[in-house]
Amino acid sequence: MSDQTTTERARPEPIKAVPVRHPGRWVTIAVLAVLAAMFVHLLVTNDNFRWSFIFSSYEDGKRGVMFTGPVLEGLRGTLLLTVTSMAIGIGLGVVLAVMRLSPNKILSSVAFVYTWFFRAVPRLILAILFGNLNILWSRVGFGLPFDKQIGDLFGIDNFNGQFYSIRAADLLAGFVAGMLALGLSEAAYMAEIVRAGLQSVDQGQSEAAVALGMSRFQVLRRIVLPQAMRVIVPPTGNETIAMVKDTSLVAYVPVAGELWFQLNAVSARTFVVFPVLVAAVIWYLIICTVLMIGQFFLERHYGKGYGAVGKAKQRLRDIEVEQGGRIVDSREGS
């Protein structure tokens, strides 16, 4: 045997790993730290914020502007307006999404025209428009259309074919007008969100459910919607947060029981502008932060079984089933 074959191969030297340097990251962190320090210095040293006006007392014998009675009433109105508008938007949005996916051309066309109109018109204009709809009618009711024309045709004077009616000034004003404007506008956006969620579910699952004898409603409720929620929930949470901020638009309807309307009234009465704006920012930050936390947990709930971690857990469950109910350790039996 030759010396070349018997000679042991020299062991390679250990690799000297040198960590990659990221000077750009440290420069960015330093810049951000300086900016944060400047912002904190501004908040602490600038007397124009008037923190006592915001938190302690804005007038003799009255609490800070954030905690006065009218402002807290406006806060409750904002929350109520958000909930009711989103309820209208989500409920009507689901119906419109199903109509858009319907093979019936009339239903799909009506849903398309609705979403086209309400997505094209700004919400501020819609809010003002709904607040002035009482210009068109003295009363709003349900009944026969063209009732006056039918009465004139048959010679009946003052024929009234309405079954129920209410004064338009009582119905289409204030809170109801703002709620309808925001809710109907939101329905157009929710229709597209729900439609995208429904289309994300494999069509084969619906066909299999129909083959098992389930009705279309059962397929939608038990098969499609539970899986589509993973796609629907994140943008719906974003829409809810956006709705909280859009409620400030109904102050121009006007809706008196709304947060921004009440804060703006304090500003007009005291001639103090900037601290009132800061108070509004703080309240909207608090509300939206709570909603963001709730959105995070909802997304995590409906996202179970998806992504790398979810797939790994599902794979472990599959292996456990294959092993008769438990995962066998490779060291057992040795």
CSV table of C-alpha atoms in Angstrom, one decimal:
chain,number,residue,atom,x,y,z
A,1,MET,CA,0.0,0.0,0.0
A,2,SER,CA,1.4,3.3,-1.0
A,3,ASP,CA,2.3,6.1,1.4
A,4,GLN,CA,-0.2,8.3,-0.4
A,5,THR,CA,-3.1,6.1,0.6
A,6,THR,CA,-1.9,5.5,4.2
A,7,THR,CA,-1.2,9.1,5.0
A,8,GLU,CA,-4.1,10.6,6.9
A,9,ARG,CA,-5.8,13.6,5.4
A,10,ALA,CA,-5.0,16.8,7.3
A,11,ARG,CA,-8.0,18.1,9.2
A,12,PRO,CA,-9.2,21.5,7.9
A,13,GLU,CA,-8.7,24.5,10.1
A,14,PRO,CA,-11.8,25.7,11.9
A,15,ILE,CA,-13.8,28.4,10.0
A,16,LYS,CA,-13.5,31.8,11.5
A,17,ALA,CA,-17.0,33.2,11.2
A,18,VAL,CA,-17.0,37.0,11.1
A,19,PRO,CA,-20.4,38.6,11.8
A,20,VAL,CA,-21.8,40.8,9.1
A,21,ARG,CA,-21.7,44.4,10.1
A,22,HIS,CA,-24.7,46.6,9.6
A,23,PRO,CA,-23.6,50.2,10.1
A,24,GLY,CA,-26.7,51.5,8.4
A,25,ARG,CA,-28.9,50.1,11.1
A,26,TRP,CA,-26.9,51.8,13.9
A,27,VAL,CA,-27.0,55.1,12.0
A,28,THR,CA,-30.8,54.7,11.6
A,29,ILE,CA,-31.3,53.8,15.3
A,30,ALA,CA,-29.2,56.9,16.3
A,31,VAL,CA,-31.2,59.2,14.1
A,32,LEU,CA,-34.5,57.8,15.5
A,33,ALA,CA,-33.2,58.1,19.1
A,34,VAL,CA,-32.4,61.8,18.5
A,35,LEU,CA,-35.8,62.4,16.9
A,36,ALA,CA,-37.6,60.7,19.8
A,37,ALA,CA,-35.6,62.8,22.3
A,38,MET,CA,-36.5,66.0,20.4
A,39,PHE,CA,-40.2,65.0,20.4
A,40,VAL,CA,-40.2,64.3,24.1
A,41,HIS,CA,-38.5,67.6,24.8
A,42,LEU,CA,-41.2,69.3,22.7
A,43,LEU,CA,-44.0,67.7,24.7
A,44,VAL,CA,-42.4,68.5,28.1
A,45,THR,CA,-41.1,72.0,27.6
A,46,ASN,CA,-43.6,73.7,25.2
A,47,ASP,CA,-46.3,75.5,27.2
A,48,ASN,CA,-48.5,75.8,24.2
A,49,PHE,CA,-49.8,72.3,24.7
A,50,ARG,CA,-51.5,73.4,27.9
A,51,TRP,CA,-51.7,69.9,29.4
A,52,SER,CA,-53.6,71.3,32.4
A,53,PHE,CA,-56.3,72.6,30.0
A,54,ILE,CA,-56.6,69.1,28.5
A,55,PHE,CA,-56.4,66.9,31.7
A,56,SER,CA,-57.0,69.0,34.8
A,57,SER,CA,-59.3,72.0,34.3
A,58,TYR,CA,-60.1,74.1,31.2
A,59,GLU,CA,-62.4,76.5,33.2
A,60,ASP,CA,-62.9,77.4,36.8
A,61,GLY,CA,-64.7,74.5,38.5
A,62,LYS,CA,-64.7,72.3,35.4
A,63,ARG,CA,-62.6,69.2,34.6
A,64,GLY,CA,-60.1,69.0,31.8
A,65,VAL,CA,-61.5,69.3,28.3
A,66,MET,CA,-61.2,65.5,27.7
A,67,PHE,CA,-63.4,64.6,30.6
A,68,THR,CA,-66.2,67.2,30.5
A,69,GLY,CA,-69.8,65.9,30.3
A,70,PRO,CA,-70.5,66.9,26.7
A,71,VAL,CA,-67.3,65.5,25.5
A,72,LEU,CA,-67.9,62.1,27.2
A,73,GLU,CA,-71.4,62.1,25.7
A,74,GLY,CA,-69.8,62.8,22.3
A,75,LEU,CA,-67.5,59.9,23.0
A,76,ARG,CA,-70.4,57.5,23.6
A,77,GLY,CA,-72.1,58.8,20.5
A,78,THR,CA,-69.0,58.1,18.4
A,79,LEU,CA,-68.8,54.6,19.7
A,80,LEU,CA,-72.5,54.0,19.1
A,81,LEU,CA,-72.2,55.5,15.6
A,82,THR,CA,-69.3,53.2,14.8
A,83,VAL,CA,-71.1,50.1,16.0
A,84,THR,CA,-74.3,50.8,14.2
A,85,SER,CA,-72.6,51.9,11.0
A,86,MET,CA,-70.4,48.8,10.9
A,87,ALA,CA,-73.4,46.6,11.6
A,88,ILE,CA,-75.2,48.0,8.6
A,89,GLY,CA,-72.1,47.8,6.5
A,90,ILE,CA,-71.2,44.2,7.4
A,91,GLY,CA,-74.8,42.9,7.1
A,92,LEU,CA,-75.5,44.6,3.8
A,93,GLY,CA,-72.0,43.9,2.5
A,94,VAL,CA,-72.5,40.2,2.9
A,95,VAL,CA,-75.7,40.4,1.0
A,96,LEU,CA,-74.1,42.4,-1.8
A,97,ALA,CA,-71.2,40.1,-2.0
A,98,VAL,CA,-73.5,37.1,-2.5
A,99,MET,CA,-75.4,39.1,-5.1
A,100,ARG,CA,-72.2,39.9,-6.9
A,101,LEU,CA,-71.3,36.2,-7.1
A,102,SER,CA,-74.8,35.2,-8.1
A,103,PRO,CA,-75.2,33.7,-11.7
A,104,ASN,CA,-78.4,35.9,-12.0
A,105,LYS,CA,-77.3,38.9,-14.1
A,106,ILE,CA,-79.9,41.2,-12.5
A,107,LEU,CA,-78.7,40.6,-9.0
A,108,SER,CA,-75.1,40.9,-9.9
A,109,SER,CA,-75.7,44.1,-11.9
A,110,VAL,CA,-77.6,45.7,-9.0
A,111,ALA,CA,-74.8,44.9,-6.6
A,112,PHE,CA,-72.2,46.2,-9.0
A,113,VAL,CA,-74.0,49.5,-9.5
A,114,TYR,CA,-74.4,49.9,-5.7
A,115,THR,CA,-70.7,49.3,-5.0
A,116,TRP,CA,-69.7,51.6,-7.9
A,117,PHE,CA,-71.8,54.5,-6.6
A,118,PHE,CA,-70.9,54.4,-2.9
A,119,ARG,CA,-67.2,53.7,-3.5
A,120,ALA,CA,-67.1,56.7,-5.9
A,121,VAL,CA,-68.7,59.4,-3.7
A,122,PRO,CA,-66.7,60.8,-0.8
A,123,ARG,CA,-68.1,60.1,2.6
A,124,LEU,CA,-68.1,63.7,3.7
A,125,ILE,CA,-70.3,64.6,0.7
A,126,LEU,CA,-72.6,61.6,1.4
A,127,ALA,CA,-73.0,62.7,5.0
A,128,ILE,CA,-74.0,66.2,4.0
A,129,LEU,CA,-76.2,64.8,1.3
A,130,PHE,CA,-78.1,62.5,3.7
A,131,GLY,CA,-78.4,65.4,6.1
A,132,ASN,CA,-80.3,67.4,3.5
A,133,LEU,CA,-82.4,64.6,1.9
A,134,ASN,CA,-85.5,66.1,3.7
A,135,ILE,CA,-85.5,68.7,1.0
A,136,LEU,CA,-86.8,66.1,-1.4
A,137,TRP,CA,-89.7,64.9,0.6
A,138,SER,CA,-91.9,66.3,3.4
A,139,ARG,CA,-92.7,62.8,4.5
A,140,VAL,CA,-91.0,59.4,4.0
A,141,GLY,CA,-93.3,56.4,3.9
A,142,PHE,CA,-94.1,53.0,2.4
A,143,GLY,CA,-96.9,52.3,0.1
A,144,LEU,CA,-98.1,52.4,-3.5
A,145,PRO,CA,-95.8,54.3,-5.9
A,146,PHE,CA,-97.4,57.0,-8.1
A,147,ASP,CA,-100.4,57.1,-5.7
A,148,LYS,CA,-101.3,60.7,-6.6
A,149,GLN,CA,-101.1,60.0,-10.3
A,150,ILE,CA,-103.3,56.9,-9.8
A,151,GLY,CA,-105.8,59.0,-7.9
A,152,ASP,CA,-106.0,61.7,-10.6
A,153,LEU,CA,-106.4,58.9,-13.3
A,154,PHE,CA,-109.5,57.6,-11.5
A,155,GLY,CA,-110.8,61.0,-10.4
A,156,ILE,CA,-110.0,60.5,-6.7
A,157,ASP,CA,-108.9,63.6,-5.0
A,158,ASN,CA,-106.1,63.5,-2.3
A,159,PHE,CA,-105.7,59.7,-2.8
A,160,ASN,CA,-103.0,58.5,-0.4
A,161,GLY,CA,-101.5,55.0,-1.0
A,162,GLN,CA,-99.0,55.1,1.8
A,163,PHE,CA,-99.3,52.5,4.5
A,164,TYR,CA,-96.9,54.2,6.9
A,165,SER,CA,-95.1,57.5,6.8
A,166,ILE,CA,-93.0,59.8,9.0
A,167,ARG,CA,-91.8,63.4,8.7
A,168,ALA,CA,-88.6,63.5,6.7
A,169,ALA,CA,-87.2,66.1,9.0
A,170,ASP,CA,-87.5,63.7,11.9
A,171,LEU,CA,-86.0,60.7,10.1
A,172,LEU,CA,-83.3,62.0,7.8
A,173,ALA,CA,-81.5,64.3,10.2
A,174,GLY,CA,-78.8,64.2,12.8
A,175,PHE,CA,-77.7,60.8,14.1
A,176,VAL,CA,-79.8,58.7,11.7
A,177,ALA,CA,-78.6,60.6,8.6
A,178,GLY,CA,-75.0,60.2,9.6
A,179,MET,CA,-75.5,56.5,10.4
A,180,LEU,CA,-77.1,55.8,7.1
A,181,ALA,CA,-74.4,57.7,5.2
A,182,LEU,CA,-71.6,55.9,6.9
A,183,GLY,CA,-73.3,52.5,6.9
A,184,LEU,CA,-74.4,52.4,3.3
A,185,SER,CA,-70.9,53.6,2.2
A,186,GLU,CA,-69.2,51.0,4.3
A,187,ALA,CA,-71.4,48.3,2.8
A,188,ALA,CA,-69.9,48.9,-0.6
A,189,TYR,CA,-66.3,48.3,0.7
A,190,MET,CA,-67.4,45.3,2.9
A,191,ALA,CA,-69.0,43.7,-0.2
A,192,GLU,CA,-65.7,43.7,-2.0
A,193,ILE,CA,-63.9,42.3,1.1
A,194,VAL,CA,-66.4,39.5,1.6
A,195,ARG,CA,-66.4,38.7,-2.1
A,196,ALA,CA,-62.6,38.3,-2.0
A,197,GLY,CA,-62.9,36.1,1.1
A,198,LEU,CA,-65.6,33.9,-0.5
A,199,GLN,CA,-63.5,33.5,-3.7
A,200,SER,CA,-60.5,32.5,-1.7
A,201,VAL,CA,-62.1,29.2,-0.7
A,202,ASP,CA,-61.6,26.4,-3.2
A,203,GLN,CA,-64.7,25.9,-5.3
A,204,GLY,CA,-64.3,22.1,-5.0
A,205,GLN,CA,-65.3,22.2,-1.4
A,206,SER,CA,-68.6,23.9,-2.2
A,207,GLU,CA,-69.2,21.3,-4.9
A,208,ALA,CA,-68.5,18.4,-2.6
A,209,ALA,CA,-70.8,19.9,0.1
A,210,VAL,CA,-73.6,20.2,-2.5
A,211,ALA,CA,-73.0,16.6,-3.6
A,212,LEU,CA,-73.5,15.6,0.1
A,213,GLY,CA,-77.0,17.1,0.0
A,214,MET,CA,-76.3,20.5,1.7
A,215,SER,CA,-78.3,23.5,0.6
A,216,ARG,CA,-76.5,26.6,-0.7
A,217,PHE,CA,-77.2,28.5,2.5
A,218,GLN,CA,-75.7,25.6,4.5
A,219,VAL,CA,-72.7,25.5,2.3
A,220,LEU,CA,-72.2,29.2,2.8
A,221,ARG,CA,-72.6,29.1,6.5
A,222,ARG,CA,-70.8,25.9,7.4
A,223,ILE,CA,-68.2,25.5,4.7
A,224,VAL,CA,-67.3,28.7,2.9
A,225,LEU,CA,-67.7,31.5,5.6
A,226,PRO,CA,-65.6,29.8,8.3
A,227,GLN,CA,-62.7,29.4,6.0
A,228,ALA,CA,-63.2,32.8,4.4
A,229,MET,CA,-63.0,34.6,7.8
A,230,ARG,CA,-59.2,34.3,7.7
A,231,VAL,CA,-59.2,36.6,4.7
A,232,ILE,CA,-62.2,38.7,5.8
A,233,VAL,CA,-61.2,39.6,9.4
A,234,PRO,CA,-58.0,41.6,8.8
A,235,PRO,CA,-59.5,44.2,6.3
A,236,THR,CA,-62.7,44.3,8.3
A,237,GLY,CA,-60.7,45.3,11.4
A,238,ASN,CA,-59.0,48.0,9.3
A,239,GLU,CA,-62.4,49.2,8.1
A,240,THR,CA,-63.7,49.4,11.7
A,241,ILE,CA,-60.7,51.5,12.8
A,242,ALA,CA,-61.2,53.7,9.8
A,243,MET,CA,-64.9,54.0,10.7
A,244,VAL,CA,-64.0,55.4,14.1
A,245,LYS,CA,-62.1,58.2,12.4
A,246,ASP,CA,-64.7,58.7,9.8
A,247,THR,CA,-67.4,59.4,12.4
A,248,SER,CA,-65.9,62.8,12.7
A,249,LEU,CA,-67.3,63.6,9.3
A,250,VAL,CA,-70.9,63.6,10.6
A,251,ALA,CA,-70.2,66.7,12.6
A,252,TYR,CA,-71.0,68.5,9.3
A,253,VAL,CA,-74.5,66.9,9.0
A,254,PRO,CA,-74.6,68.1,11.8
A,255,VAL,CA,-74.7,65.4,14.6
A,256,ALA,CA,-74.4,67.1,17.9
A,257,GLY,CA,-73.8,63.9,19.9
A,258,GLU,CA,-70.4,63.1,18.4
A,259,LEU,CA,-66.9,63.5,19.8
A,260,TRP,CA,-65.4,65.9,17.3
A,261,PHE,CA,-68.5,68.1,17.3
A,262,GLN,CA,-68.4,68.5,21.1
A,263,LEU,CA,-64.6,69.2,21.1
A,264,ASN,CA,-65.0,71.7,18.3
A,265,ALA,CA,-67.8,73.4,20.3
A,266,VAL,CA,-65.4,73.8,23.3
A,267,SER,CA,-62.8,75.3,21.0
A,268,ALA,CA,-65.3,77.8,19.5
A,269,ARG,CA,-66.5,78.8,23.0
A,270,THR,CA,-63.0,79.2,24.6
A,271,PHE,CA,-61.0,80.3,21.5
A,272,VAL,CA,-58.4,77.6,22.3
A,273,VAL,CA,-57.6,75.6,19.3
A,274,PHE,CA,-54.5,73.5,19.5
A,275,PRO,CA,-55.1,71.8,23.0
A,276,VAL,CA,-58.5,70.8,21.8
A,277,LEU,CA,-57.0,69.2,18.7
A,278,VAL,CA,-54.5,67.3,20.9
A,279,ALA,CA,-57.4,66.1,23.1
A,280,ALA,CA,-59.2,64.8,20.0
A,281,VAL,CA,-56.0,63.0,18.9
A,282,ILE,CA,-55.6,61.4,22.3
A,283,TRP,CA,-59.2,60.1,22.4
A,284,TYR,CA,-59.0,58.7,18.9
A,285,LEU,CA,-55.6,57.1,19.7
A,286,ILE,CA,-57.1,55.4,22.7
A,287,ILE,CA,-60.1,54.0,20.8
A,288,CYS,CA,-58.1,52.8,17.8
A,289,THR,CA,-55.5,51.2,20.1
A,290,VAL,CA,-58.1,49.1,21.8
A,291,LEU,CA,-59.6,48.0,18.5
A,292,MET,CA,-56.1,47.2,17.1
A,293,ILE,CA,-55.5,44.9,20.1
A,294,GLY,CA,-58.9,43.2,19.5
A,295,GLN,CA,-58.0,42.8,15.8
A,296,PHE,CA,-54.7,41.1,16.7
A,297,PHE,CA,-56.4,38.4,18.7
A,298,LEU,CA,-59.2,37.9,16.2
A,299,GLU,CA,-56.6,37.5,13.4
A,300,ARG,CA,-54.6,35.0,15.5
A,301,HIS,CA,-57.8,33.0,16.2
A,302,TYR,CA,-58.9,32.7,12.6
A,303,GLY,CA,-55.4,32.2,11.4
A,304,LYS,CA,-54.9,28.9,13.3
A,305,GLY,CA,-53.6,26.2,11.0
A,306,TYR,CA,-52.2,28.6,8.4
A,307,GLY,CA,-48.6,29.7,7.9
A,308,ALA,CA,-45.4,27.9,8.8
A,309,VAL,CA,-46.2,27.4,12.5
A,310,GLY,CA,-49.8,26.3,11.8
A,311,LYS,CA,-48.7,23.8,9.1
A,312,ALA,CA,-46.0,22.4,11.4
A,313,LYS,CA,-48.6,21.8,14.2
A,314,GLN,CA,-51.0,20.2,11.7
A,315,ARG,CA,-48.2,17.9,10.5
A,316,LEU,CA,-47.5,16.9,14.1
A,317,ARG,CA,-51.2,16.1,14.6
A,318,ASP,CA,-51.1,14.0,11.4
A,319,ILE,CA,-48.1,12.1,12.6
A,320,GLU,CA,-49.7,11.5,16.0
A,321,VAL,CA,-52.7,10.0,14.3
A,322,GLU,CA,-50.6,7.8,12.2
A,323,GLN,CA,-48.7,6.5,15.3
A,324,GLY,CA,-51.9,5.5,17.0
A,325,GLY,CA,-52.6,8.5,19.1
A,326,ARG,CA,-49.1,9.5,20.2
A,327,ILE,CA,-45.8,10.5,18.7
A,328,VAL,CA,-43.2,7.7,19.2
A,329,ASP,CA,-39.8,8.9,20.5
A,330,SER,CA,-37.0,7.5,18.3
A,331,ARG,CA,-35.0,6.7,21.4
A,332,GLU,CA,-37.7,4.4,22.7
A,333,GLY,CA,-36.9,0.7,22.2
A,334,SER,CA,-33.1,1.2,22.0
